[in-house]
CSV table of C-alpha atoms in Angstrom, one decimal:
chain,number,residue,atom,x,y,z
R,388,UNK,CA,-1.2,-60.2,-73.1
R,389,UNK,CA,0.9,-61.8,-70.5
R,390,UNK,CA,4.7,-61.9,-71.0
R,391,UNK,CA,4.8,-65.8,-70.8
R,392,UNK,CA,2.3,-66.0,-73.9
R,393,UNK,CA,4.0,-65.6,-77.1
R,394,UNK,CA,1.7,-65.7,-80.0
R,395,UNK,CA,4.2,-65.2,-82.8
R,396,UNK,CA,5.5,-61.9,-83.8
R,397,UNK,CA,7.9,-63.5,-86.3
R,398,UNK,CA,8.8,-61.4,-89.6
R,399,UNK,CA,6.0,-61.1,-92.0
R,400,UNK,CA,6.5,-62.6,-95.7
R,401,UNK,CA,9.4,-60.6,-97.1
R,402,UNK,CA,11.3,-59.2,-94.4
R,403,UNK,CA,14.7,-60.7,-93.8
R,404,UNK,CA,14.9,-63.2,-90.8
R,405,UNK,CA,17.7,-62.4,-88.6
R,406,UNK,CA,20.1,-65.3,-88.2
R,407,UNK,CA,19.4,-65.7,-84.7
R,408,UNK,CA,15.6,-65.6,-85.1
R,409,UNK,CA,15.9,-68.7,-87.9
R,410,UNK,CA,17.8,-70.5,-85.4
R,411,UNK,CA,15.8,-70.1,-82.4
R,412,UNK,CA,12.5,-70.8,-84.3
R,413,UNK,CA,14.2,-74.1,-85.4
R,414,UNK,CA,14.7,-74.9,-81.7
R,415,UNK,CA,11.4,-73.8,-80.1
R,416,UNK,CA,9.2,-72.9,-82.8
R,417,UNK,CA,6.7,-69.9,-82.2
R,418,UNK,CA,7.9,-69.9,-78.7
R,419,UNK,CA,10.9,-67.4,-80.2
R,420,UNK,CA,9.3,-64.1,-80.8
R,421,UNK,CA,10.1,-60.6,-82.1
R,422,UNK,CA,6.7,-59.4,-81.0
R,423,UNK,CA,7.2,-55.5,-80.2
R,424,UNK,CA,4.9,-55.8,-77.0
R,425,UNK,CA,6.7,-58.8,-75.7
R,426,UNK,CA,9.9,-57.3,-76.4
R,427,UNK,CA,8.6,-54.0,-74.5
R,428,UNK,CA,7.5,-55.8,-71.4
R,429,UNK,CA,11.0,-57.5,-71.2
R,430,UNK,CA,13.0,-54.3,-71.2
R,431,UNK,CA,11.7,-52.6,-68.5
R,432,UNK,CA,11.3,-53.4,-64.5
R,433,UNK,CA,10.6,-51.6,-61.3
R,434,UNK,CA,14.3,-49.9,-61.9
R,435,UNK,CA,14.2,-46.5,-62.6
R,436,UNK,CA,16.7,-46.6,-65.7
R,437,UNK,CA,15.9,-46.5,-69.2
R,438,UNK,CA,13.8,-49.3,-70.9
R,439,UNK,CA,16.0,-51.6,-72.9
R,440,UNK,CA,14.3,-54.5,-74.6
R,441,UNK,CA,16.2,-57.4,-76.1
R,442,UNK,CA,15.8,-58.1,-80.3
R,443,UNK,CA,14.1,-61.5,-79.5
R,444,UNK,CA,12.2,-63.2,-76.6
R,445,UNK,CA,12.4,-67.0,-76.1
R,446,UNK,CA,10.3,-69.0,-74.0
R,447,UNK,CA,12.5,-72.4,-73.3
R,448,UNK,CA,10.7,-75.3,-71.8
R,449,UNK,CA,13.6,-78.1,-70.9
R,450,UNK,CA,17.1,-77.8,-70.0
R,451,UNK,CA,18.2,-79.1,-73.5
R,452,UNK,CA,16.2,-76.0,-75.1
R,453,UNK,CA,18.4,-73.7,-72.8
R,454,UNK,CA,21.4,-75.6,-73.9
R,455,UNK,CA,20.6,-75.3,-77.7
R,456,UNK,CA,19.7,-71.6,-77.5
R,457,UNK,CA,23.0,-70.7,-75.8
R,458,UNK,CA,24.8,-72.6,-78.3
R,459,UNK,CA,22.9,-70.5,-81.2
R,460,UNK,CA,23.9,-67.6,-79.1
R,461,UNK,CA,27.7,-68.7,-78.8
R,462,UNK,CA,28.0,-69.6,-82.7
R,463,UNK,CA,26.5,-66.2,-83.9
R,464,UNK,CA,28.0,-64.2,-80.8
R,465,UNK,CA,24.8,-62.8,-79.5
R,466,UNK,CA,24.2,-61.4,-76.4
R,467,UNK,CA,21.6,-63.3,-74.0
R,468,UNK,CA,20.1,-61.8,-71.0
R,469,UNK,CA,18.4,-64.4,-68.8
R,470,UNK,CA,15.1,-63.3,-67.4
R,471,UNK,CA,12.8,-64.5,-64.3
R,472,UNK,CA,9.7,-62.2,-63.3
R,473,UNK,CA,11.2,-58.9,-64.0
R,474,UNK,CA,11.1,-57.7,-60.4
R,475,UNK,CA,14.9,-56.4,-60.3
R,476,UNK,CA,15.6,-52.9,-59.1
R,477,UNK,CA,19.3,-52.0,-60.6
R,478,UNK,CA,18.4,-52.8,-64.3
R,479,UNK,CA,19.9,-56.2,-63.9
R,480,UNK,CA,17.9,-57.6,-67.0
R,481,UNK,CA,18.0,-54.6,-69.2
R,482,UNK,CA,19.4,-55.6,-72.6
R,483,UNK,CA,21.9,-53.3,-73.1
R,484,UNK,CA,23.2,-54.6,-76.3
R,485,UNK,CA,20.0,-56.2,-77.4
R,486,UNK,CA,20.4,-59.5,-78.6
R,487,UNK,CA,18.1,-62.4,-77.0
R,488,UNK,CA,16.1,-62.7,-73.7
R,489,UNK,CA,15.5,-65.8,-72.0
R,490,UNK,CA,12.5,-66.0,-70.2
R,491,UNK,CA,12.5,-68.9,-67.9
R,492,UNK,CA,9.0,-68.4,-66.7
R,493,UNK,CA,7.7,-71.6,-68.4
R,494,UNK,CA,10.2,-73.8,-66.4
R,495,UNK,CA,8.3,-73.6,-63.1
R,496,UNK,CA,8.1,-77.2,-61.9
R,497,UNK,CA,8.9,-78.6,-58.5
R,498,UNK,CA,10.7,-81.3,-59.5
R,499,UNK,CA,11.2,-83.2,-56.0
R,500,UNK,CA,10.6,-82.6,-52.6
R,501,UNK,CA,12.4,-84.6,-50.1
R,502,UNK,CA,10.6,-84.1,-46.6
R,503,UNK,CA,12.9,-85.9,-44.8
R,504,UNK,CA,15.9,-84.2,-45.7
R,505,UNK,CA,13.9,-80.5,-45.8
R,506,UNK,CA,14.9,-79.7,-49.4
R,507,UNK,CA,13.6,-79.4,-52.6
R,508,UNK,CA,14.7,-79.3,-56.4
R,509,UNK,CA,12.8,-76.6,-58.5
R,510,UNK,CA,12.9,-75.4,-61.8
R,511,UNK,CA,14.1,-71.6,-61.9
R,512,UNK,CA,10.9,-70.0,-63.4
R,513,UNK,CA,8.8,-71.0,-60.5
R,514,UNK,CA,8.0,-68.0,-58.0
R,515,UNK,CA,8.2,-67.9,-54.2
R,516,UNK,CA,4.4,-67.9,-53.8
R,517,UNK,CA,3.9,-70.6,-56.0
R,518,UNK,CA,6.5,-72.8,-54.1
R,519,UNK,CA,5.2,-72.4,-50.7
R,520,UNK,CA,1.7,-73.1,-52.1
R,521,UNK,CA,2.7,-76.3,-53.6
R,522,UNK,CA,4.7,-77.0,-50.1
R,523,UNK,CA,1.8,-76.2,-47.8
R,524,UNK,CA,0.6,-80.3,-47.2
R,525,UNK,CA,4.5,-81.2,-46.4
R,526,UNK,CA,4.6,-79.2,-43.1
R,527,UNK,CA,7.9,-77.4,-44.6
R,528,UNK,CA,8.4,-73.8,-46.4
R,529,UNK,CA,10.5,-71.8,-48.0
R,530,UNK,CA,11.3,-68.4,-45.9
R,531,UNK,CA,12.9,-65.8,-47.9
R,532,UNK,CA,10.7,-63.0,-48.9
R,533,UNK,CA,12.1,-60.3,-50.9
R,534,UNK,CA,8.7,-58.9,-50.9
R,535,UNK,CA,7.9,-59.1,-54.8
R,536,UNK,CA,6.8,-62.6,-55.8
R,537,UNK,CA,10.0,-63.1,-57.6
R,538,UNK,CA,11.4,-66.3,-59.4
R,539,UNK,CA,13.5,-68.5,-57.6
R,540,UNK,CA,16.0,-68.3,-60.4
R,541,UNK,CA,16.0,-64.7,-60.4
R,542,UNK,CA,16.4,-64.6,-56.5
R,543,UNK,CA,19.3,-66.9,-56.7
R,544,UNK,CA,21.0,-64.9,-59.8
R,545,UNK,CA,20.8,-61.5,-57.4
R,546,UNK,CA,21.4,-63.3,-53.9
R,547,UNK,CA,18.2,-61.9,-52.9
R,548,UNK,CA,17.1,-62.0,-49.2
R,549,UNK,CA,14.3,-59.7,-47.5
R,550,UNK,CA,12.2,-59.4,-44.6
R,551,UNK,CA,12.9,-62.9,-42.7
R,552,UNK,CA,16.6,-62.8,-43.6
R,553,UNK,CA,17.6,-62.0,-39.8
R,554,UNK,CA,16.2,-65.5,-38.9
R,555,UNK,CA,16.6,-67.7,-42.1
R,556,UNK,CA,19.5,-66.3,-43.9
R,557,UNK,CA,19.6,-65.3,-47.4
R,558,UNK,CA,19.6,-66.8,-50.9
R,559,UNK,CA,23.1,-67.6,-50.3
R,560,UNK,CA,22.8,-69.5,-47.3
R,561,UNK,CA,19.5,-71.5,-48.3
R,562,UNK,CA,20.6,-72.6,-52.0
R,563,UNK,CA,22.2,-76.2,-51.7
R,564,UNK,CA,23.2,-76.9,-55.4
R,565,UNK,CA,22.7,-75.5,-58.9
R,566,UNK,CA,22.3,-76.8,-62.2
R,567,UNK,CA,23.8,-74.2,-64.8
R,568,UNK,CA,24.2,-74.1,-68.3
R,569,UNK,CA,27.9,-72.3,-69.1
R,570,UNK,CA,28.3,-70.1,-71.8
R,571,UNK,CA,30.1,-72.7,-73.9
R,572,UNK,CA,26.8,-75.1,-73.7
R,573,UNK,CA,28.3,-77.5,-71.2
R,574,UNK,CA,25.6,-78.5,-68.2
R,575,UNK,CA,27.2,-78.5,-65.0
R,576,UNK,CA,25.8,-79.5,-61.4
R,577,UNK,CA,27.9,-77.2,-58.6
R,578,UNK,CA,27.1,-79.5,-55.6
R,579,UNK,CA,25.0,-82.3,-54.3
R,580,UNK,CA,22.2,-82.2,-51.8
R,581,UNK,CA,24.5,-82.7,-48.8
R,582,UNK,CA,24.0,-79.6,-46.4
R,583,UNK,CA,27.9,-79.5,-46.5
R,584,UNK,CA,30.9,-80.1,-48.3
R,585,UNK,CA,34.7,-79.3,-48.6
R,586,UNK,CA,34.9,-80.8,-52.6
R,587,UNK,CA,36.7,-78.0,-54.2
R,588,UNK,CA,35.5,-74.8,-54.9
R,589,UNK,CA,32.1,-73.3,-53.8
R,590,UNK,CA,30.8,-73.1,-57.5
R,591,UNK,CA,27.2,-72.6,-56.1
R,592,UNK,CA,27.8,-69.5,-54.3
R,593,UNK,CA,29.9,-68.2,-57.5
R,594,UNK,CA,26.6,-68.4,-59.3
R,595,UNK,CA,24.3,-67.3,-56.6
R,596,UNK,CA,24.6,-63.4,-57.2
R,597,UNK,CA,26.2,-63.6,-60.8
R,598,UNK,CA,23.4,-62.0,-62.2
R,599,UNK,CA,23.5,-63.9,-65.0
R,600,UNK,CA,26.5,-63.1,-66.4
R,601,UNK,CA,28.3,-66.5,-66.1
R,602,UNK,CA,25.9,-68.8,-67.2
R,603,UNK,CA,21.8,-69.8,-67.2
R,604,UNK,CA,20.4,-71.3,-64.0
R,605,UNK,CA,18.0,-74.7,-65.1
R,606,UNK,CA,17.6,-75.7,-61.7
R,607,UNK,CA,17.9,-75.1,-58.1
R,608,UNK,CA,18.1,-77.2,-54.8
R,609,UNK,CA,17.0,-75.2,-51.9
R,610,UNK,CA,17.2,-75.6,-48.2
R,611,UNK,CA,13.4,-75.9,-46.7
R,612,UNK,CA,12.6,-74.8,-43.2
R,613,UNK,CA,9.4,-76.6,-40.8
R,614,UNK,CA,6.3,-74.4,-40.8
R,615,UNK,CA,6.3,-72.8,-37.5
R,616,UNK,CA,3.7,-74.0,-34.8
R,617,UNK,CA,3.1,-70.5,-34.0
R,618,UNK,CA,3.2,-67.2,-35.5
R,619,UNK,CA,2.7,-63.4,-33.7
R,620,UNK,CA,3.1,-60.2,-35.5
R,621,UNK,CA,3.3,-56.6,-33.8
R,622,UNK,CA,3.4,-52.9,-34.6
R,623,UNK,CA,5.4,-50.5,-32.4
R,624,UNK,CA,5.4,-46.8,-32.6
R,625,UNK,CA,8.4,-44.8,-31.6
R,626,UNK,CA,8.9,-41.1,-30.8
R,627,UNK,CA,11.7,-40.7,-33.4
R,628,UNK,CA,13.9,-42.8,-35.9
R,629,UNK,CA,16.9,-43.2,-33.7
R,630,UNK,CA,14.8,-45.0,-30.7
R,631,UNK,CA,13.3,-47.3,-33.6
R,632,UNK,CA,16.9,-48.2,-34.6
R,633,UNK,CA,18.4,-48.5,-31.3
R,634,UNK,CA,15.4,-51.0,-30.2
R,635,UNK,CA,16.1,-53.2,-33.0
R,636,UNK,CA,19.9,-53.2,-32.6
R,637,UNK,CA,19.2,-54.1,-28.8
R,638,UNK,CA,16.7,-56.9,-29.7
R,639,UNK,CA,19.2,-58.6,-32.1
R,640,UNK,CA,22.2,-57.9,-29.5
R,641,UNK,CA,19.9,-59.7,-26.8
R,642,UNK,CA,19.7,-62.9,-28.9
R,643,UNK,CA,15.9,-62.5,-29.4
R,644,UNK,CA,15.4,-64.7,-32.8
R,645,UNK,CA,13.2,-62.6,-34.1
R,646,UNK,CA,11.9,-63.8,-37.6
R,647,UNK,CA,11.4,-60.6,-38.7
R,648,UNK,CA,12.1,-56.7,-37.7
R,649,UNK,CA,11.3,-54.0,-40.3
R,650,UNK,CA,11.6,-50.0,-39.7
R,651,UNK,CA,9.5,-47.8,-41.2
R,652,UNK,CA,10.0,-44.2,-41.1
R,653,UNK,CA,7.2,-41.6,-40.4
R,654,UNK,CA,7.0,-40.8,-44.1
R,655,UNK,CA,6.9,-44.1,-45.3
R,656,UNK,CA,4.2,-44.4,-42.7
R,657,UNK,CA,2.2,-41.9,-44.3
R,658,UNK,CA,2.2,-43.3,-47.4
R,659,UNK,CA,1.2,-46.9,-46.1
R,660,UNK,CA,-1.9,-45.2,-44.4
R,661,UNK,CA,-2.6,-43.6,-47.7
R,662,UNK,CA,-2.3,-47.0,-49.7
R,663,UNK,CA,-3.4,-49.6,-47.3
R,664,UNK,CA,-5.6,-47.6,-44.7
R,665,UNK,CA,-3.7,-49.0,-41.7
R,666,UNK,CA,-4.5,-46.0,-39.6
R,667,UNK,CA,-1.4,-46.3,-37.9
R,668,UNK,CA,0.3,-43.4,-36.1
R,669,UNK,CA,2.4,-41.3,-38.7
R,670,UNK,CA,5.8,-41.7,-36.8
R,671,UNK,CA,8.8,-44.4,-37.2
R,672,UNK,CA,7.5,-48.0,-36.3
R,673,UNK,CA,9.0,-51.2,-36.3
R,674,UNK,CA,7.3,-54.5,-37.6
R,675,UNK,CA,8.0,-57.7,-35.7
R,676,UNK,CA,7.0,-61.4,-36.2
R,677,UNK,CA,7.7,-64.2,-33.9
R,678,UNK,CA,8.3,-67.9,-34.8
R,679,UNK,CA,8.0,-71.1,-32.7
R,680,UNK,CA,6.0,-72.8,-30.0
R,681,UNK,CA,3.7,-71.0,-28.4
R,682,UNK,CA,5.4,-70.8,-25.3
R,683,UNK,CA,8.7,-69.7,-27.1
R,684,UNK,CA,6.7,-66.9,-29.3
R,685,UNK,CA,5.1,-65.3,-26.0
R,686,UNK,CA,8.6,-65.4,-24.5
R,687,UNK,CA,10.3,-63.5,-27.3
R,688,UNK,CA,7.4,-61.0,-28.1
R,689,UNK,CA,7.7,-60.4,-24.4
R,690,UNK,CA,11.5,-59.7,-24.3
R,691,UNK,CA,11.0,-57.6,-27.4
R,692,UNK,CA,8.2,-55.5,-25.8
R,693,UNK,CA,10.2,-54.7,-22.8
R,694,UNK,CA,13.3,-53.5,-24.9
R,695,UNK,CA,11.0,-51.1,-26.9
R,696,UNK,CA,9.7,-49.8,-23.8
R,697,UNK,CA,13.3,-48.9,-22.7
R,698,UNK,CA,13.6,-46.7,-25.7
R,699,UNK,CA,10.4,-44.9,-25.6
R,700,UNK,CA,8.2,-47.4,-27.7
R,701,UNK,CA,4.6,-46.6,-27.2
R,702,UNK,CA,3.5,-50.0,-26.9
R,703,UNK,CA,2.8,-53.2,-29.1
R,704,UNK,CA,-0.2,-53.5,-31.1
R,705,UNK,CA,-0.7,-57.5,-31.8
R,706,UNK,CA,-2.1,-59.2,-34.9
R,707,UNK,CA,-2.9,-62.5,-33.5
R,708,UNK,CA,-5.2,-63.9,-36.5
R,709,UNK,CA,-4.0,-64.8,-40.1
R,710,UNK,CA,-5.8,-62.4,-41.9
R,711,UNK,CA,-4.6,-59.5,-39.5
R,712,UNK,CA,-1.1,-60.8,-40.1
R,713,UNK,CA,-1.7,-61.1,-43.7
R,714,UNK,CA,-2.9,-57.5,-44.0
R,715,UNK,CA,-0.3,-56.1,-42.0
R,716,UNK,CA,2.9,-57.8,-44.1
R,717,UNK,CA,1.2,-57.4,-47.3
R,718,UNK,CA,1.2,-53.6,-46.5
R,719,UNK,CA,4.9,-54.0,-45.7
R,720,UNK,CA,5.5,-55.7,-49.2
R,721,UNK,CA,3.7,-52.9,-51.0
R,722,UNK,CA,5.8,-50.3,-49.7
R,723,UNK,CA,6.5,-49.3,-53.5
R,724,UNK,CA,2.8,-48.5,-53.9
R,725,UNK,CA,2.6,-46.9,-50.6
R,726,UNK,CA,5.7,-44.6,-51.2
R,727,UNK,CA,4.3,-43.5,-54.8
R,728,UNK,CA,1.2,-42.9,-52.9
R,729,UNK,CA,3.0,-39.9,-51.6
R,730,UNK,CA,3.6,-38.2,-55.2
R,731,UNK,CA,1.0,-39.4,-57.7
R,732,UNK,CA,2.8,-39.6,-61.1
R,733,UNK,CA,6.4,-39.7,-59.5
R,734,UNK,CA,8.7,-42.4,-60.2
R,735,UNK,CA,10.9,-44.2,-57.6
R,736,UNK,CA,14.5,-44.6,-57.7
R,737,UNK,CA,14.6,-47.3,-55.3
R,738,UNK,CA,18.1,-48.0,-53.5
R,739,UNK,CA,19.4,-50.0,-50.8
R,740,UNK,CA,22.8,-50.5,-48.6
R,741,UNK,CA,23.8,-52.5,-45.7
R,742,UNK,CA,25.9,-51.7,-42.7
R,743,UNK,CA,26.9,-53.7,-39.4
R,744,UNK,CA,24.3,-53.2,-37.2
R,745,UNK,CA,26.4,-51.0,-34.6
R,746,UNK,CA,26.7,-48.5,-37.1
R,747,UNK,CA,23.1,-48.4,-38.4
R,748,UNK,CA,21.8,-45.8,-36.1
R,749,UNK,CA,24.7,-43.5,-37.2
R,750,UNK,CA,23.9,-44.1,-40.8
R,751,UNK,CA,20.1,-43.8,-40.7
R,752,UNK,CA,20.3,-40.7,-38.6
R,753,UNK,CA,22.7,-38.7,-41.2
R,754,UNK,CA,20.5,-40.1,-44.1
R,755,UNK,CA,17.2,-38.6,-42.9
R,756,UNK,CA,19.4,-35.1,-42.3
R,757,UNK,CA,20.7,-35.5,-45.8
R,758,UNK,CA,17.0,-36.2,-47.3
R,759,UNK,CA,15.8,-33.1,-45.2
R,760,UNK,CA,18.5,-31.0,-46.7
R,761,UNK,CA,18.3,-32.1,-50.2
R,762,UNK,CA,14.3,-31.4,-50.3
R,763,UNK,CA,13.5,-34.6,-51.6
R,764,UNK,CA,10.9,-37.2,-50.8
R,765,UNK,CA,12.5,-40.4,-49.8
R,766,UNK,CA,10.6,-42.5,-47.6
R,767,UNK,CA,12.8,-45.4,-45.7
R,768,UNK,CA,12.0,-48.8,-45.3
R,769,UNK,CA,14.6,-51.4,-43.8
R,770,UNK,CA,15.5,-54.8,-42.7
R,771,UNK,CA,17.3,-53.6,-39.7
R,772,UNK,CA,17.5,-56.8,-38.3
R,773,UNK,CA,20.6,-57.3,-40.6
R,774,UNK,CA,21.4,-53.5,-41.0
R,775,UNK,CA,20.2,-53.2,-44.5
R,776,UNK,CA,17.5,-50.5,-45.4
R,777,UNK,CA,15.9,-49.0,-48.6
R,778,UNK,CA,14.9,-45.8,-49.7
R,779,UNK,CA,12.3,-44.6,-52.5
R,780,UNK,CA,13.7,-41.4,-53.8
R,781,UNK,CA,10.4,-40.2,-55.4
R,782,UNK,CA,11.2,-38.1,-58.6
R,783,UNK,CA,9.2,-36.6,-61.4
R,784,UNK,CA,10.5,-39.1,-64.6
R,785,UNK,CA,10.6,-36.2,-67.2
R,786,UNK,CA,12.9,-33.7,-65.0
R,787,UNK,CA,16.8,-34.2,-65.6
R,788,UNK,CA,17.4,-32.0,-62.9
R,789,UNK,CA,15.5,-34.2,-60.4
R,790,UNK,CA,16.9,-37.4,-61.5
R,791,UNK,CA,20.7,-35.4,-61.2
R,792,UNK,CA,19.9,-34.4,-57.4
R,793,UNK,CA,18.7,-38.3,-56.7
R,794,UNK,CA,21.4,-39.6,-58.2
R,795,UNK,CA,23.4,-37.2,-56.0
R,796,UNK,CA,21.9,-38.3,-53.0
R,797,UNK,CA,22.4,-42.0,-54.1
R,798,UNK,CA,26.1,-41.5,-54.0
R,799,UNK,CA,26.3,-39.7,-50.7
R,800,UNK,CA,24.3,-42.5,-49.3
R,801,UNK,CA,26.5,-45.0,-50.9
R,802,UNK,CA,29.9,-43.6,-49.9
R,803,UNK,CA,28.4,-43.2,-46.1
R,804,UNK,CA,27.5,-46.6,-46.1
R,805,UNK,CA,30.9,-47.8,-47.6
R,806,UNK,CA,32.7,-45.8,-44.9
R,807,UNK,CA,31.0,-47.3,-42.2
R,808,UNK,CA,32.2,-51.0,-43.5
R,809,UNK,CA,29.2,-51.3,-45.2
R,810,UNK,CA,28.2,-52.3,-48.8
R,811,UNK,CA,26.5,-50.5,-51.9
R,812,UNK,CA,23.6,-53.1,-52.0
R,813,UNK,CA,22.4,-55.4,-49.4
R,814,UNK,CA,20.3,-57.4,-51.5
R,815,UNK,CA,19.2,-55.3,-54.7
R,816,UNK,CA,22.6,-56.4,-56.6
R,817,UNK,CA,24.5,-54.4,-58.7
R,818,UNK,CA,23.3,-54.5,-62.6
R,819,UNK,CA,24.0,-51.5,-64.1
R,820,UNK,CA,23.3,-49.0,-61.7
R,821,UNK,CA,25.9,-49.6,-58.8
R,822,UNK,CA,29.2,-50.6,-60.8
R,823,UNK,CA,31.0,-47.7,-59.8
R,824,UNK,CA,30.1,-48.2,-56.3
R,825,UNK,CA,31.4,-51.7,-56.6
R,826,UNK,CA,34.7,-50.6,-57.4
R,827,UNK,CA,34.8,-47.9,-54.5
R,828,UNK,CA,33.8,-51.0,-52.0
R,829,UNK,CA,36.1,-53.8,-53.4
R,830,UNK,CA,38.9,-52.2,-55.4
R,831,UNK,CA,41.1,-54.7,-57.0
R,832,UNK,CA,38.8,-57.6,-56.1
R,833,UNK,CA,36.7,-56.4,-59.0
R,834,UNK,CA,39.6,-57.2,-61.2
R,835,UNK,CA,39.6,-61.0,-59.8
R,836,UNK,CA,35.8,-61.1,-60.7
R,837,UNK,CA,36.8,-59.9,-64.7
R,838,UNK,CA,39.0,-62.8,-64.5
R,839,UNK,CA,36.6,-65.3,-63.8
R,840,UNK,CA,34.1,-63.6,-66.0
R,841,UNK,CA,36.5,-63.8,-68.8
R,842,UNK,CA,37.4,-67.6,-68.0
R,843,UNK,CA,33.9,-69.0,-68.2
R,844,UNK,CA,32.4,-66.2,-70.9
R,845,UNK,CA,35.3,-65.5,-73.0
R,846,UNK,CA,32.8,-64.3,-75.9
R,847,UNK,CA,31.1,-61.7,-73.3
R,848,UNK,CA,27.4,-62.9,-74.4
R,849,UNK,CA,26.4,-63.6,-70.9
R,850,UNK,CA,24.1,-60.6,-69.7
R,851,UNK,CA,27.0,-58.2,-70.9
R,852,UNK,CA,27.3,-54.9,-69.3
R,853,UNK,CA,26.3,-55.8,-65.7
R,854,UNK,CA,28.0,-56.1,-62.5
R,855,UNK,CA,31.3,-54.3,-63.6
R,856,UNK,CA,32.6,-52.6,-67.1
R,857,UNK,CA,34.7,-54.7,-69.0
R,858,UNK,CA,37.7,-53.3,-71.1
R,859,UNK,CA,36.7,-51.6,-74.2
R,860,UNK,CA,34.2,-48.5,-75.1
R,861,UNK,CA,31.1,-50.9,-75.3
R,862,UNK,CA,29.6,-50.9,-71.7
R,863,UNK,CA,27.2,-49.4,-69.2
R,864,UNK,CA,24.2,-47.8,-70.9
R,865,UNK,CA,25.6,-47.9,-74.0
R,866,UNK,CA,24.6,-49.6,-76.9
């Protein structure tokens, strides 16, 4: 059964109805459910963290329903966790204290396309693929591609980016305005549609990346971009990891406006060959994509190919037809499953860091050495054009020793990145998995975040236990 199709799940006759469920049924009827299967489906994600289901799942269809639901949770002091597509990787939507999961999947409409201004207003539950399908005839598209078909509201909440961020930026660069229900039930709009503004605090960027801890997003205004006249993709093999990384750095520093430049190490290439049958050499690769006019794409590609040759690249293999490009990038998007093919039955601890591109080779080479010395399987894939890379640490989910070893490796990785002026997460967010690292990275600035949280959500009902630990004993992964 789809998580977006509740079919009751109310307590049977004679059972006591929890006060919050009774209130929610008054607001949305049978779209509030305590069905075990639906609750379980909202308690886990691709993250390695233990599943933490909510007590109730509710499916609003309008902003007014969201306001009423937030008001009910406020009145009864019940935790509330907004939920998009469930693709988060750091336990961002785990219901640590139970409560209500607010599934936004039914609020999935395109509200207005302003083609002449190149922007669009959407509800938060629409996914990026659904949005681009509806934009196809407009000559415009939304380029942020985190790999998974995530919801736009979820992407805004986690400040997502992905493979095309090197050219088009991240969610913080492409969200013009938000409509948000605050924890006290008020509805606010953070900005107008103008491309720039100096009007007061930048509330839009405050809520982008807040992971649902400050309010519930009910509408998003996004920048759009012209569909490129020509698209060309290529892969290039390299003799070692450093040569591939040095090529990526040289391409960026030379000003080549690549749309995508992705690194896959030899271990990940082996997994991709197993999963997607690409038949490519199992050595480090860069995946490139170029956007623009035909002449401009040819010029960009030629420059990148020449730079790759200087660092020992083994020649570009081109994917020129839409079918070839789709197969190539679908394989890249499915790197989680490619990684898991290397160790059937394993689960992946998926982590990411980001460093200045001048420190990227140093960070990656040291990380590769750490992987070898640790005796773990951890394929690497990276958005190296902006210094961001991911690791899939494959482990036996039933082995505490393997989980402990993976967590120790992850801590060394993050400390290494922060020491190189980087960040503990380039795009996954903090959730509950990287709270300690946020303190390490930003120090006293985290206390300023706590002040903002306390001012907007004094009752602490909005996605509690995420981003940072509040004062008091009930935090983190405790119930």
